Coordinates of C-alpha atoms and ligand atoms in Angstrom, one line a residue:
M23 CA -1.1 -18.6 15.4
N24 CA -0.9 -15.5 17.5
D25 CA 2.1 -16.4 19.6
A26 CA 5.4 -14.5 19.2
A27 CA 7.4 -17.4 17.8
S28 CA 4.9 -17.9 15.0
V29 CA 4.9 -14.2 14.1
R30 CA 8.7 -14.3 14.1
E31 CA 8.7 -17.4 11.8
R32 CA 6.2 -15.9 9.4
Y33 CA 8.1 -12.6 9.4
E34 CA 11.4 -14.2 8.7
D35 CA 9.9 -16.3 6.0
V36 CA 8.3 -13.3 4.3
L37 CA 11.6 -11.3 4.5
K38 CA 13.5 -14.3 3.0
K39 CA 11.1 -14.6 0.1
I40 CA 11.4 -10.8 -0.6
K41 CA 15.2 -11.1 -0.5
D42 CA 15.2 -14.2 -2.8
A43 CA 12.8 -12.6 -5.3
A44 CA 14.8 -9.3 -5.4
E45 CA 18.0 -11.2 -6.0
K46 CA 16.5 -13.4 -8.6
A47 CA 15.5 -10.2 -10.5
G48 CA 18.9 -8.5 -9.9
R49 CA 17.5 -6.0 -7.5
D50 CA 18.7 -4.8 -4.1
P51 CA 16.3 -6.2 -1.5
D52 CA 16.7 -2.9 0.5
E53 CA 14.6 -1.3 -2.3
V54 CA 11.6 -3.2 -1.1
T55 CA 9.6 -2.1 1.9
L56 CA 7.4 -4.6 3.7
V57 CA 4.1 -3.1 4.9
A58 CA 2.5 -5.4 7.4
V59 CA -1.2 -5.3 6.9
S60 CA -2.6 -5.3 10.3
K61 CA -6.3 -4.5 9.6
T62 CA -8.6 -6.2 12.0
K63 CA -5.6 -7.5 14.0
P64 CA -5.1 -6.6 17.7
I65 CA -2.4 -4.2 18.8
E66 CA -0.6 -6.9 20.7
L67 CA 0.2 -8.7 17.4
M68 CA 1.5 -5.5 15.9
E69 CA 3.7 -5.0 19.0
E70 CA 5.2 -8.5 18.4
A71 CA 6.0 -7.5 14.9
A72 CA 7.4 -4.1 16.0
A73 CA 9.7 -5.9 18.4
L74 CA 11.1 -7.7 15.5
G75 CA 11.8 -4.5 13.7
Q76 CA 8.6 -4.2 11.6
L77 CA 7.3 -0.6 11.9
D78 CA 5.4 -0.1 8.7
F79 CA 1.7 -1.1 9.0
G80 CA -1.1 -1.1 6.6
E81 CA -4.8 -0.4 7.5
N82 CA -7.9 0.0 5.4
H83 CA -10.2 1.8 7.8
V84 CA -9.6 5.3 9.0
Q85 CA -11.0 4.5 12.4
E86 CA -8.4 1.8 12.9
V87 CA -5.5 4.0 11.9
V88 CA -6.7 6.6 14.4
W89 CA -6.9 4.4 17.5
K90 CA -3.8 2.4 16.7
Q91 CA -1.8 5.5 15.8
A92 CA -2.8 7.1 19.2
L93 CA -1.3 4.0 21.0
H94 CA 1.8 3.8 18.8
P95 CA 2.6 7.2 17.2
E96 CA 6.1 5.8 16.4
Y97 CA 4.7 3.2 13.9
R98 CA 4.3 4.2 10.3
F99 CA 0.7 3.8 9.2
H100 CA -0.1 3.3 5.5
M101 CA -3.7 3.9 4.4
I102 CA -4.3 1.2 1.9
G103 CA -8.1 0.9 1.8
H104 CA -10.7 3.0 0.0
L105 CA -10.9 6.4 1.5
Q106 CA -14.1 8.5 1.7
T107 CA -13.6 12.2 1.3
N108 CA -15.5 12.9 4.6
K109 CA -12.8 10.8 6.5
V110 CA -9.8 12.6 5.0
K111 CA -9.5 15.0 7.9
Q112 CA -9.0 12.1 10.3
V113 CA -6.1 10.5 8.4
V114 CA -4.1 13.4 7.0
G115 CA -1.0 13.8 9.2
K116 CA -1.5 10.3 10.7
A117 CA -0.7 8.1 7.7
V118 CA 2.8 8.4 6.2
L119 CA 1.5 7.4 2.8
I120 CA -2.1 7.2 1.4
H121 CA -1.9 4.4 -1.2
S122 CA -5.5 4.5 -2.3
V123 CA -6.1 7.8 -4.1
D124 CA -8.7 6.7 -6.7
S125 CA -10.3 10.0 -7.8
V126 CA -9.3 13.6 -8.6
H127 CA -11.9 14.7 -6.1
L128 CA -10.4 12.7 -3.3
A129 CA -6.9 14.0 -4.2
K130 CA -8.3 17.6 -4.1
T131 CA -9.8 17.0 -0.6
I132 CA -6.5 15.5 0.7
S133 CA -4.7 18.5 -0.7
D134 CA -7.1 21.1 0.8
V135 CA -7.0 19.5 4.3
S136 CA -3.2 19.2 4.1
V137 CA -2.7 22.9 3.0
R138 CA -4.9 24.0 5.9
R139 CA -2.6 22.1 8.3
G140 CA 0.6 23.3 6.6
L141 CA 1.4 19.8 5.4
V142 CA 2.1 18.1 2.1
S143 CA 0.7 14.6 1.9
D144 CA 2.4 11.8 0.1
V145 CA 0.1 9.6 -2.0
L146 CA -0.1 6.9 -4.6
L147 CA -2.6 6.7 -7.4
E148 CA -4.5 3.5 -7.2
I149 CA -4.8 1.7 -10.6
N150 CA -7.6 -0.8 -11.4
V151 CA -5.0 -2.7 -13.4
A152 CA -7.2 -5.6 -14.4
S153 CA -10.2 -3.4 -15.1
E154 CA -12.3 -5.4 -12.5
P155 CA -15.7 -3.8 -12.2
Q156 CA -15.9 -4.2 -8.4
K157 CA -12.5 -2.6 -7.8
Y158 CA -11.5 1.0 -7.1
G159 CA -8.8 2.8 -9.0
F160 CA -8.1 4.7 -12.1
P161 CA -8.3 2.8 -15.4
P162 CA -4.7 2.5 -16.6
E163 CA -5.3 4.7 -19.6
E164 CA -6.6 7.5 -17.4
A165 CA -3.7 7.4 -14.9
A166 CA -1.4 9.9 -16.7
G167 CA -4.1 12.5 -17.1
A168 CA -5.1 12.1 -13.5
A169 CA -1.5 12.5 -12.4
R170 CA -1.2 15.7 -14.4
E171 CA -4.4 17.1 -12.8
I172 CA -3.6 16.1 -9.3
A173 CA 0.0 17.3 -9.5
A174 CA -1.3 20.8 -9.6
F175 CA -2.8 20.6 -6.1
P176 CA -0.4 22.2 -3.6
G177 CA -1.0 19.9 -0.6
I178 CA -0.2 16.6 -2.3
R179 CA 2.8 14.8 -3.7
I180 CA 2.3 11.8 -6.0
R181 CA 5.0 9.3 -5.1
G182 CA 3.9 6.5 -7.4
L183 CA 1.3 3.9 -8.1
M184 CA -0.6 1.2 -6.3
C185 CA -2.8 -1.7 -7.4
V186 CA -4.7 -4.6 -5.9
A187 CA -4.2 -7.4 -8.4
P188 CA -6.9 -10.0 -8.9
N189 CA -7.3 -12.6 -6.2
S190 CA -5.8 -15.8 -7.6
D191 CA -4.1 -18.8 -6.1
D192 CA -1.6 -18.8 -9.0
P193 CA 0.7 -15.8 -8.6
E194 CA 2.0 -16.2 -12.2
K195 CA -1.4 -15.1 -13.4
N196 CA -0.8 -11.7 -11.9
R197 CA 2.7 -11.3 -13.4
P198 CA 1.4 -9.5 -16.5
Y199 CA -0.5 -7.0 -14.3
F200 CA 2.6 -6.3 -12.3
Q201 CA 4.5 -5.7 -15.5
K202 CA 1.8 -3.4 -16.7
M203 CA 2.1 -1.4 -13.5
Q204 CA 5.8 -1.1 -13.9
H205 CA 5.5 0.1 -17.5
L206 CA 2.8 2.5 -16.5
A207 CA 5.0 4.0 -13.8
V208 CA 7.9 4.4 -16.3
D209 CA 5.6 6.0 -18.9
I210 CA 4.2 8.5 -16.4
G211 CA 7.7 9.2 -15.0
Q212 CA 9.0 10.0 -18.5
K213 CA 6.4 12.7 -18.9
N214 CA 8.3 14.7 -16.4
I215 CA 5.3 16.2 -14.8
D216 CA 6.2 18.7 -12.1
N217 CA 5.5 17.4 -8.6
V218 CA 5.0 13.8 -9.8
F219 CA 7.6 11.2 -8.6
M220 CA 7.2 7.6 -9.9
T221 CA 9.5 6.0 -7.3
V222 CA 7.0 3.9 -5.4
L223 CA 5.2 0.9 -6.8
S224 CA 2.9 -0.7 -4.2
M225 CA 1.9 -4.1 -5.4
G226 CA 1.8 -7.7 -4.2
M227 CA 0.0 -9.3 -1.3
S228 CA 0.3 -12.5 0.6
K229 CA -0.2 -14.8 -2.4
D230 CA 1.8 -13.0 -5.0
F231 CA 4.3 -10.6 -3.3
A232 CA 7.3 -12.6 -4.5
V233 CA 6.2 -12.2 -8.2
A234 CA 5.5 -8.5 -7.6
V235 CA 9.0 -8.0 -6.2
E236 CA 10.4 -9.7 -9.3
E237 CA 8.5 -7.3 -11.4
G238 CA 9.6 -4.1 -9.6
A239 CA 7.4 -3.6 -6.5
T240 CA 9.0 -1.2 -4.0
I241 CA 6.3 -1.8 -1.4
V242 CA 4.6 -5.1 -0.8
R243 CA 1.5 -5.2 1.4
V244 CA 1.3 -8.5 3.3
G245 CA -1.3 -9.4 5.9
T246 CA -2.3 -13.1 6.0
A247 CA 1.2 -14.5 5.5
L248 CA 2.4 -12.6 8.5
F249 CA -0.5 -12.5 10.9
G250 CA -2.7 -15.5 9.8
E251 CA -6.2 -15.4 8.4
R252 CA -8.5 -12.5 9.3
E253 CA -11.9 -13.3 10.8
Y254 CA -13.5 -11.0 8.3
K255 CA -11.7 -10.7 5.0
G256 CA -11.0 -7.1 4.1
A257 CA -11.6 -5.7 0.7
Ligands
PLP326 C1 -6.1 -6.7 3.0 C2 -5.2 -6.0 2.1 C3 -3.9 -6.5 1.8 C4 -3.3 -7.7 2.4 O1 -3.9 -8.9 2.0 P1 -3.3 -10.3 2.4 O2 -3.8 -11.2 1.3 O3 -3.9 -10.7 3.7 O4 -1.8 -10.2 2.4 C5 -3.1 -5.7 0.9 N1 -3.6 -4.7 0.3 C6 -4.8 -4.2 0.5 C7 -5.3 -3.0 -0.2 C8 -5.7 -4.9 1.4 O5 -6.9 -4.4 1.6

């Protein structure tokens, strides 16, 4: 499963499915960025993907971003997992996009650290789209208010929304959640809040990324379908 041919096959298959889904929805496939979720995976596997042209990688632990980024500063690391405020210092400036901003307090911390370093950090607001008790994220109805509050912080730029849809073997079950995300992004965008850009919609994982693309995803986060099963399933 870890040999180069198999990563290539899986990679080409994922790209083909993204392309087909985009075309089915009348979208330009180039609007969709594949983030290869490499959490728990060895650097060699990422190097195989990079050799095929895949440079965007998703990680859910700060520690893993730090050591992998030190080896390959040319890769684009996306922080997709829950971020504790005491780890913000380590990830600001290392991740190109923090997908998992799930509280105003976290956003404030990211902004403060960024300002001290003369940076502006791009982030997404994580939405608990299916109101699952065990999941992080803003309730959908609180997203616009949170965006307004966070937009006032000088070291942060809201680029869009992210969700982790329910884990289901039937991707159609998540279609309504992806539609809800798309509508929420449009609604917030129409409020014309200064410093809020609703151009990124990060949604869709191995089991449902094609449906997510049909419903407007601009980033899909795909791990298992590219790199095989993880030994320890991430959150
Ligand atoms: C692990 C993870 C993914 C990728 O999941 P797969 O089912 O392996 O594609 C995507 N997003 C987040 C936030 C994750 O933690």
